[in-house]
Coordinates of C-alpha atoms and ligand atoms in Angstrom, one line a residue:
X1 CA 0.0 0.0 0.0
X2 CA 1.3 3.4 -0.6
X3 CA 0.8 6.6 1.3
X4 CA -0.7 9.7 -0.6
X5 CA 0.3 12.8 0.8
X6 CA -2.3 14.3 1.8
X7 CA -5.1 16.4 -1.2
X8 CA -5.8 19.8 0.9
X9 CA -3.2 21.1 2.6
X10 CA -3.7 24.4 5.5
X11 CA -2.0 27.5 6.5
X12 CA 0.5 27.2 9.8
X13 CA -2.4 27.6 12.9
X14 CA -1.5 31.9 13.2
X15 CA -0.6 32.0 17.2
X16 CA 2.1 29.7 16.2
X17 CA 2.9 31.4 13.1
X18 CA 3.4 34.6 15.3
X19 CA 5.5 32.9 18.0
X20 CA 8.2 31.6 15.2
X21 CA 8.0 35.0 13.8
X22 CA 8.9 36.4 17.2
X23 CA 11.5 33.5 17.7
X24 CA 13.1 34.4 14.6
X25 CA 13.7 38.0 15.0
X26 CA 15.2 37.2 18.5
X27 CA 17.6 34.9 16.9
X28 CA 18.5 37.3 14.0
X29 CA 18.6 40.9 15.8
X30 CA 19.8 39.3 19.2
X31 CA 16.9 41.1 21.7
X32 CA 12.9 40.4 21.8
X33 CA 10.6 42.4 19.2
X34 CA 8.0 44.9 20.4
X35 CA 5.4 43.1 18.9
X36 CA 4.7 40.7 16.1
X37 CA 1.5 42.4 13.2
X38 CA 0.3 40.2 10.5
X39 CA -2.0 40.8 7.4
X40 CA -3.5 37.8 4.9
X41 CA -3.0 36.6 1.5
X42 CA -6.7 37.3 -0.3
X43 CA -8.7 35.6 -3.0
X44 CA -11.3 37.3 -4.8
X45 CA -14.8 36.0 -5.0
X46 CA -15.9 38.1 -8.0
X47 CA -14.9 41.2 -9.2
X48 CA -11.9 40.4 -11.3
X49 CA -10.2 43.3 -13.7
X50 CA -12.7 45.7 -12.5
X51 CA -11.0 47.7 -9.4
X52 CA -9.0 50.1 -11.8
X53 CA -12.1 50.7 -13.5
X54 CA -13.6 52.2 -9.9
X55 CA -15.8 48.7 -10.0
X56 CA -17.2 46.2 -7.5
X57 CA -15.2 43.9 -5.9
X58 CA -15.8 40.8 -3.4
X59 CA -12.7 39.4 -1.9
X60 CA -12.3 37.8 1.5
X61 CA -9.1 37.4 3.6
X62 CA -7.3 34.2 3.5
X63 CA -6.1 32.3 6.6
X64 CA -2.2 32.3 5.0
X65 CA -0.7 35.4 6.2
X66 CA 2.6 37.5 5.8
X67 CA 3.9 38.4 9.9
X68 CA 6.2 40.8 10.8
X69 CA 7.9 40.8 14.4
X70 CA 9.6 44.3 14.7
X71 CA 10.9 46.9 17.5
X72 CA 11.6 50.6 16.8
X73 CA 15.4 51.7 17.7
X74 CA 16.4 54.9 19.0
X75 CA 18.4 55.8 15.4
X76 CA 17.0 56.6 11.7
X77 CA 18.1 52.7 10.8
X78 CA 15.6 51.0 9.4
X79 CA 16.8 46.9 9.2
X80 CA 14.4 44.5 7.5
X81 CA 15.7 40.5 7.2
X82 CA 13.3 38.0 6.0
X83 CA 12.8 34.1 6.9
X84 CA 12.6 33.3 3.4
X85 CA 15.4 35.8 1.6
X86 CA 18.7 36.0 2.4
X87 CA 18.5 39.4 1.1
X88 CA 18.7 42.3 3.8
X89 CA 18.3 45.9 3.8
X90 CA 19.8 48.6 6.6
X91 CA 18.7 52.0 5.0
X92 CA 18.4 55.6 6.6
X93 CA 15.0 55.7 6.4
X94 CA 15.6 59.5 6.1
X95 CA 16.7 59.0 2.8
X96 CA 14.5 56.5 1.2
X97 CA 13.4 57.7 -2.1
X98 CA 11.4 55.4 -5.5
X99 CA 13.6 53.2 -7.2
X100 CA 16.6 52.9 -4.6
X101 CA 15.6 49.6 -2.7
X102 CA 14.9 46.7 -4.7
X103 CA 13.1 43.1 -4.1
X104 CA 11.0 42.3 -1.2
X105 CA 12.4 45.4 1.2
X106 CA 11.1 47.8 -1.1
X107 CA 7.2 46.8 -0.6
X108 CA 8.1 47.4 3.2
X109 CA 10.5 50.5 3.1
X110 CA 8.1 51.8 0.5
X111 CA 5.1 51.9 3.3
X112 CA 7.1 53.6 5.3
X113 CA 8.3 55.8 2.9
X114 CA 4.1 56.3 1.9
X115 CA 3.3 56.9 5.5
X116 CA 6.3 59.6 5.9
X117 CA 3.3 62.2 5.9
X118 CA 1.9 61.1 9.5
X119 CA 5.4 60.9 10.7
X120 CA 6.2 64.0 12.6
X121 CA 9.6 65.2 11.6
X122 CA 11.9 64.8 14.9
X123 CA 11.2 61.4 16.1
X124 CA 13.6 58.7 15.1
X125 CA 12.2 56.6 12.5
X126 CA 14.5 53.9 13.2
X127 CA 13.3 50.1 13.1
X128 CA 14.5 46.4 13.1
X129 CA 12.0 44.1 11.2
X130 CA 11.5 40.1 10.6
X131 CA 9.5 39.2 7.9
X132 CA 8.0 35.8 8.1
X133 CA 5.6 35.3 5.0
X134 CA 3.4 32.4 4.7
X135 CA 1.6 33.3 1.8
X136 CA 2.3 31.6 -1.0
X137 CA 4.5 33.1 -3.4
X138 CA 3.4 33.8 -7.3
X139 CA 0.3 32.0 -6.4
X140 CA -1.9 35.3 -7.3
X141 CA -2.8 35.1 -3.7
X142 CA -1.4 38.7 -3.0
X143 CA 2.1 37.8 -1.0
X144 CA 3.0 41.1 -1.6
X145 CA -0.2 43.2 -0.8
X146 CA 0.0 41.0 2.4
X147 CA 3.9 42.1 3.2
X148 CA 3.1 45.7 2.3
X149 CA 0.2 45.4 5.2
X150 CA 1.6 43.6 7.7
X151 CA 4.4 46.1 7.6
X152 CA 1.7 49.3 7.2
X153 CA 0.6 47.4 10.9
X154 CA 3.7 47.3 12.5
X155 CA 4.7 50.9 11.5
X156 CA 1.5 52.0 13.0
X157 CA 1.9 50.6 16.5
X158 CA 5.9 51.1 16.4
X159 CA 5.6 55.1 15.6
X160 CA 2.7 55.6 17.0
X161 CA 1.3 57.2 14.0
X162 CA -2.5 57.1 14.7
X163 CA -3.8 56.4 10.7
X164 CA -7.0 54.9 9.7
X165 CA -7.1 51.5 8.0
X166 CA -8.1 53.1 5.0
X167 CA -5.3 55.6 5.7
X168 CA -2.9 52.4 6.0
X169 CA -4.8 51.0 2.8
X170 CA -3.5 54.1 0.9
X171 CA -0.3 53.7 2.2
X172 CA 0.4 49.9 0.6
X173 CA -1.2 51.0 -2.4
X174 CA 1.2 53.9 -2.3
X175 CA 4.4 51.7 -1.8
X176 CA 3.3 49.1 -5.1
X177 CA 3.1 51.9 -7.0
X178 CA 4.9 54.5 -6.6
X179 CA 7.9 53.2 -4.6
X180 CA 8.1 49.5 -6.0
X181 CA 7.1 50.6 -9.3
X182 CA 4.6 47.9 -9.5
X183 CA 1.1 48.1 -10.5
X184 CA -2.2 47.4 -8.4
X185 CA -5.5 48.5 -8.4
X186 CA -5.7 48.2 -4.9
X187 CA -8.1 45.3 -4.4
X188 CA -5.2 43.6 -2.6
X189 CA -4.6 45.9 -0.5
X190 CA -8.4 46.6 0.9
X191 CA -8.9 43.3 1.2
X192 CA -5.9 42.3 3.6
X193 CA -6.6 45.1 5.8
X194 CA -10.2 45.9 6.0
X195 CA -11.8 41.9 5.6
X196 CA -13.3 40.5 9.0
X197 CA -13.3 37.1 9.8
X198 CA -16.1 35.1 8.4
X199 CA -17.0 37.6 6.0
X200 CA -16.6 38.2 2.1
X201 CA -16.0 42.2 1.8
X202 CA -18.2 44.3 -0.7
X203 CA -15.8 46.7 -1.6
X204 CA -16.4 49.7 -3.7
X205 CA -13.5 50.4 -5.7
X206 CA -15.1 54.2 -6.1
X207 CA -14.3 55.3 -3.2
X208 CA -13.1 52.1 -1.5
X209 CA -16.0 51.9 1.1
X210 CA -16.5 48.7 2.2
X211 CA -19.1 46.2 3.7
X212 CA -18.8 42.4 5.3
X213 CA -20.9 40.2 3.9
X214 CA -21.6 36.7 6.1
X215 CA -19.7 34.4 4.0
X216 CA -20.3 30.9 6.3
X217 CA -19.8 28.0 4.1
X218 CA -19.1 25.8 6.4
X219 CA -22.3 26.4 8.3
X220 CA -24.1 25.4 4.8
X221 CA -22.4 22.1 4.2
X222 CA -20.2 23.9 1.5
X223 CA -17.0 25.0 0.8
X224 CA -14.4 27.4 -1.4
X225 CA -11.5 25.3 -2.8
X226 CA -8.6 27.2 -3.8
X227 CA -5.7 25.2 -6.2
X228 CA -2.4 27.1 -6.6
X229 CA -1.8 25.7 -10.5
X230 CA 1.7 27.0 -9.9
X231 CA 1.7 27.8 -13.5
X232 CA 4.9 29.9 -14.2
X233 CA 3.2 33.2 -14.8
X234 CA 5.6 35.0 -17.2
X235 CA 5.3 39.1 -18.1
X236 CA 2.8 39.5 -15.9
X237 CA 3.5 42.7 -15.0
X238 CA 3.7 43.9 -18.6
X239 CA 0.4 41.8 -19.8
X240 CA -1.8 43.5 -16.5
X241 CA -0.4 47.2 -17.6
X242 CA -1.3 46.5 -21.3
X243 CA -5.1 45.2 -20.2
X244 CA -5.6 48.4 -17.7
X245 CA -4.2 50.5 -20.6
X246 CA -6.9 48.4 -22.8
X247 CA -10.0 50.2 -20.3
X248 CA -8.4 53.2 -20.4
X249 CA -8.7 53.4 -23.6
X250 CA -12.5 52.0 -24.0
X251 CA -13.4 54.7 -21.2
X252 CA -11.7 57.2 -23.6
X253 CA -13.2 56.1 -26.8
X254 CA -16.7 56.1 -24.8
X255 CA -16.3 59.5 -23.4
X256 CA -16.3 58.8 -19.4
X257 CA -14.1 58.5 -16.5
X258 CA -14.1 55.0 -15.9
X259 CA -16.6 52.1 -16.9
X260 CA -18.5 52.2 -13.8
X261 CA -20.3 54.6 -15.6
X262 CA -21.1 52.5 -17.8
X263 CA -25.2 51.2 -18.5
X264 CA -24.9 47.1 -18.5
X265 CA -28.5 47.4 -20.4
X266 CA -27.8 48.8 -23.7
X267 CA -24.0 47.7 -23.7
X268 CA -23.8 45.9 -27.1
X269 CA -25.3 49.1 -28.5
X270 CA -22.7 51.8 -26.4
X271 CA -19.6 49.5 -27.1
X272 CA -20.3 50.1 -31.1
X273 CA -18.7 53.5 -30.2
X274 CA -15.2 51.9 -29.7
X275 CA -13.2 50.8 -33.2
X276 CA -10.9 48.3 -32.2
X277 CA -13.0 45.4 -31.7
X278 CA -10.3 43.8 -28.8
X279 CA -10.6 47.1 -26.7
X280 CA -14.2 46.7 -27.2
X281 CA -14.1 42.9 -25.4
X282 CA -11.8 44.2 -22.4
X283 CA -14.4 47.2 -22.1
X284 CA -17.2 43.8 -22.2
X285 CA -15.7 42.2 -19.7
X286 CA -15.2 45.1 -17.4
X287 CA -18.9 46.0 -17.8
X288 CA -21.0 43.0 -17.5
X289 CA -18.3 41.5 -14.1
X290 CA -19.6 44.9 -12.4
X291 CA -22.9 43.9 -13.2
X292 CA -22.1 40.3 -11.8
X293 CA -20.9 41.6 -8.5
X294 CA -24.0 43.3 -8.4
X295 CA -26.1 40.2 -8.9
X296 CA -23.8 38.5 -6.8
X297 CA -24.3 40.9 -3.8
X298 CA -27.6 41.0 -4.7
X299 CA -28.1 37.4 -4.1
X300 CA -26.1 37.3 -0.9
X301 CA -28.5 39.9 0.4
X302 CA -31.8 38.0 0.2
X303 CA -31.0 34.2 1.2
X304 CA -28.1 32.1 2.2
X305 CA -25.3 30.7 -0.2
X306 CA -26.9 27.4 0.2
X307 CA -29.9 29.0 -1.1
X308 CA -28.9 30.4 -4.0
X309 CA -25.8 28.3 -5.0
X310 CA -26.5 27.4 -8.5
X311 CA -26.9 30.8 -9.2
X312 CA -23.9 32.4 -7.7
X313 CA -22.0 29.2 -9.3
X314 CA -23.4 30.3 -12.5
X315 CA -21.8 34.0 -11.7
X316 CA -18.4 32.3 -11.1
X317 CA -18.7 30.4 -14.1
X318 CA -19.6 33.3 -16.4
X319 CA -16.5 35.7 -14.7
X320 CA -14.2 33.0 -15.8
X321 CA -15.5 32.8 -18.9
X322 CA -15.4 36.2 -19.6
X323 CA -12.3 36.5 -18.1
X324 CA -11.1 33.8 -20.6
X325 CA -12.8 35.0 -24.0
X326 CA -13.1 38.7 -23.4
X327 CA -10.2 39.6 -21.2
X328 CA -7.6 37.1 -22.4
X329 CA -5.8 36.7 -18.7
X330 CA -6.5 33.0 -18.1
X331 CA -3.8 30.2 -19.3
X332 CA -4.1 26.8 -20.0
X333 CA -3.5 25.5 -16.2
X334 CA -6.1 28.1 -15.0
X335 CA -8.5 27.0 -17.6
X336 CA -7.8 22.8 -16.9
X337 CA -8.4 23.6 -13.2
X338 CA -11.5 25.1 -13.4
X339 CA -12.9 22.9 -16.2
X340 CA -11.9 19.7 -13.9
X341 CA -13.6 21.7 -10.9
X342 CA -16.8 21.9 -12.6
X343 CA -16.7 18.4 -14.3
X344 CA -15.6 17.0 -11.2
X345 CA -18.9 18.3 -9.6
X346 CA -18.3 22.4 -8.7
X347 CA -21.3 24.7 -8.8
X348 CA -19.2 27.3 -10.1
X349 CA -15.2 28.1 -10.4
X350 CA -13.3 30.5 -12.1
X351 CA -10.2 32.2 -11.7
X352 CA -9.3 34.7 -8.8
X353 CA -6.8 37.4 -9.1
X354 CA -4.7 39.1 -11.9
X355 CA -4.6 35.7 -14.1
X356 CA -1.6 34.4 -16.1
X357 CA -1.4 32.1 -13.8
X358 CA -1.9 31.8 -9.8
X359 CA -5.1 30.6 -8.6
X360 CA -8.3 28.8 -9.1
X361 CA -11.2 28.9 -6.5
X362 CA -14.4 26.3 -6.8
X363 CA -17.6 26.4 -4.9
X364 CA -18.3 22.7 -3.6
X365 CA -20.4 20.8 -1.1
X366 CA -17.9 20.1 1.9
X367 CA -17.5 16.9 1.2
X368 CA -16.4 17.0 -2.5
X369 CA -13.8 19.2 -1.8
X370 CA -11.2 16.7 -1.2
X371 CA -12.5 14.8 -4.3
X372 CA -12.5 17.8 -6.5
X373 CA -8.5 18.5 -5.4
X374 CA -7.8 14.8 -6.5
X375 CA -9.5 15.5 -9.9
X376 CA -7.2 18.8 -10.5
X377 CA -4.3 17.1 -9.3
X378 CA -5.1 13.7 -11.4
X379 CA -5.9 16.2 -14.5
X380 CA -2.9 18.2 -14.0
X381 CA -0.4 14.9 -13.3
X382 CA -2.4 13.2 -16.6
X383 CA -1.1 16.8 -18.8
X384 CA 2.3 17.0 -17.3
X385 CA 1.9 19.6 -15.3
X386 CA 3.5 19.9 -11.9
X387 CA 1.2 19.1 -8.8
X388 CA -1.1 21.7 -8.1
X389 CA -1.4 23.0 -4.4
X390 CA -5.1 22.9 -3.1
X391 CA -6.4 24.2 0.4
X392 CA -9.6 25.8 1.7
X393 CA -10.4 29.1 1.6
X394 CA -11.2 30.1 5.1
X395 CA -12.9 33.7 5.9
X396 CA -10.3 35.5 8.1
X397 CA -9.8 38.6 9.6
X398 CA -7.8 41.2 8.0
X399 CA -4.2 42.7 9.3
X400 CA -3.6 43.3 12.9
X401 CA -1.6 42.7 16.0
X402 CA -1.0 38.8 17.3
X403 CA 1.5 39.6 20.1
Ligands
GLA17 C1 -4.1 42.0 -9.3 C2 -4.0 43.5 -8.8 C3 -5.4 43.9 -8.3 C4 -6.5 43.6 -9.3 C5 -6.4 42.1 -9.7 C6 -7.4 41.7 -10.8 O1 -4.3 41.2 -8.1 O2 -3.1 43.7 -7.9 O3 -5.4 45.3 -8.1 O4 -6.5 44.4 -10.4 O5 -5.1 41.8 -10.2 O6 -8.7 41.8 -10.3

């Protein structure tokens, strides 16, 4: 007989998690931290390619989180080391600027940098800071949104700074952006502070006020797999920038803002406006998944997902879809996992995140998860692929203090 390793696999239990985090800056800075902050990975429900577009969004907070056990020093150092990296960083924080810290310590330097406008201008600013990330890595799980907050958490506490959540929000976004010189739309970010545990957020992109909506799937008999393909995802960055700059210029060619303002009834008949007929599928896409988060949120708010589960499978369904044939961000792994998911007995699944690669979420009854994981793996070991990763998505609370 041979031993399978086990089909779902689960984030480290978090009071541990923040006790190795704290063990681990004692053993690399050689004194106790002042406290160890944390903030979760994310997967989007629905609401995919929509939250540069000021659209509608439904993530939830995932139970694999990014710690950071840190003290503030009486200097203007600011030390970061990492559990995972042997890179390091000891910067005046004084003199961070865009583009001069690279790799991981720039999504933390870079919210401190973001947050310089709370910091009142005597106080040291000096800090030493472990990072210990359990989110998984290229995953589309948001690692570094996760990083960005756990650090925007510790800063908080360490200087004292008194900042909103949103405020701290702002400040992630900020360091992506405009110190990391990545891109986000800032889904990531809102989601990994502002989720509660339990709870899908209704987030409005607009203005990026938010709502928890009871998301208790276990209580129903049901449950949200999530499968890490662990397909490579290549130009990623350049692919997401060319698809924003693709709704930037339907909202253009359609004379508005952004396509929130666009009328779901009526679209075919608006979209003739725009010439280029694959600018016109991005802007298709963007459209019709605000109107699904809408329906979506609409359905959440008049019965249980038990309820209503072959309709909201339906909306996951038609979100990958269109995220397939209108958006172009899915690849062949995303598109094998979530056609095994649904074979295999799903009620919906689809995509979650920026695409081209990453993740894979399916609505199940409890007790198919474990045999829709074995399908995806089976499907993906019968095409070559390299074993996917498969685990539950459990509501969580967003970032905070564990110690
Ligand atoms: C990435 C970005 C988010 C969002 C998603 C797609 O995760 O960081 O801002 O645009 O892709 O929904």
């Amino acid at each position: 007989m041979t031993l399978e390793p086990p089909v779902l696999s689960a984030a480290p239990e978090r009071e541990q998690a923040a006790a190795r985090a704290e063990e681990l800056f004692t053993a690399s800075f050689g004194y106790r931290p002042d406290g160890v902050w944390s903030a979760p990975g994310r997967v989007n429900l629905i609401g995919e390619h929509v939250d540069y577009q000021d659209g509608l969004c439904l993530p939830m907070a995932i139970s694999h989180r990014c710690f950071a056990a840190a003290a503030r020093t009486p200097t203007d150092r600011i030390r970061l080391r990492s559990a995972q990296d042997s890179v390091e960083l000891d910067v005046d924080a004084r003199e961070l600027k865009p583009g001069a810290v690279e790799g991981w310590p720039a999504y933390v330097a870079g919210v401190l940098w973001a947050l310089r406008p709370h910091i009142s201008g005597a106080a040291p600013q000096g800090m030493d800071v472990l990072i210990d990330g359990q989110v998984p890595l290229g995953a589309g799980l948001s690692s570094s949104a996760a990083l960005e907050c756990a650090a925007a958490e510790a800063i908080e506490s360490l200087l004292s700074l008194g900042t909103s959540p949103l405020q701290r929000v702002r400040a992630a976004i900020t360091a992506e952006t405009a110190f990391a010189g990545a891109s986000t739309g800032g889904l990531d970010q809102a989601a990994s502070v502002l989720s509660e545990a339990g709870h899908a957020l209704a987030l409005d992109c607009r203005d990026f006020s938010t709502r928890p909506v009871p998301w208790d799937l276990a209580g129903q008999g049901l449950a949200l797999l999530i499968t890490d393909t662990r397909a490579e995802h290549s130009h990623v960055d350049g692919e997401y920038a060319a698809r924003r700059a693709d709704t930037e210029r339907a909202a253009e060619a359609l004379g508005v803002a952004t396509l929130r303002e666009i009328d779901p009834a009526g679209l075919e008949q608006s979209l003739a406006a725009i010439e280029d007929p694959t600018v016109r599928r991005r802007a298709h896409h963007v459209v019709t998944e605000i109107q699904r988060v809408r329906d979506t949120e609409a359905l959440l708010a008049t019965g249980t997902v038990r309820e209503h589960v072959a309709e909201l499978g339906a909306l996951l369904d038609a979100s990958h879809d269109s995220l397939r044939d209108d958006f172009e961000v899915t690849v062949p792994a995303l598109d094998l996992a979530v056609d095994t998911a649904r074979a295999a007995g799903a009620h919906g699944a689809r995509m979650t995140g920026g695409g081209f690669g990453g993740s894979t979420i399916a609505l199940v009854e409890a007790d198919r998860a474990e045999a829709v994981a074995a399908a995806i793996a089976e499907a993906f070991a019968a095409a070559g692929r390299e074993a996917p990763a498969s685990f539950l998505a459990l509501p969580s609370a967003g970032a905070g203090q564990d110690r």
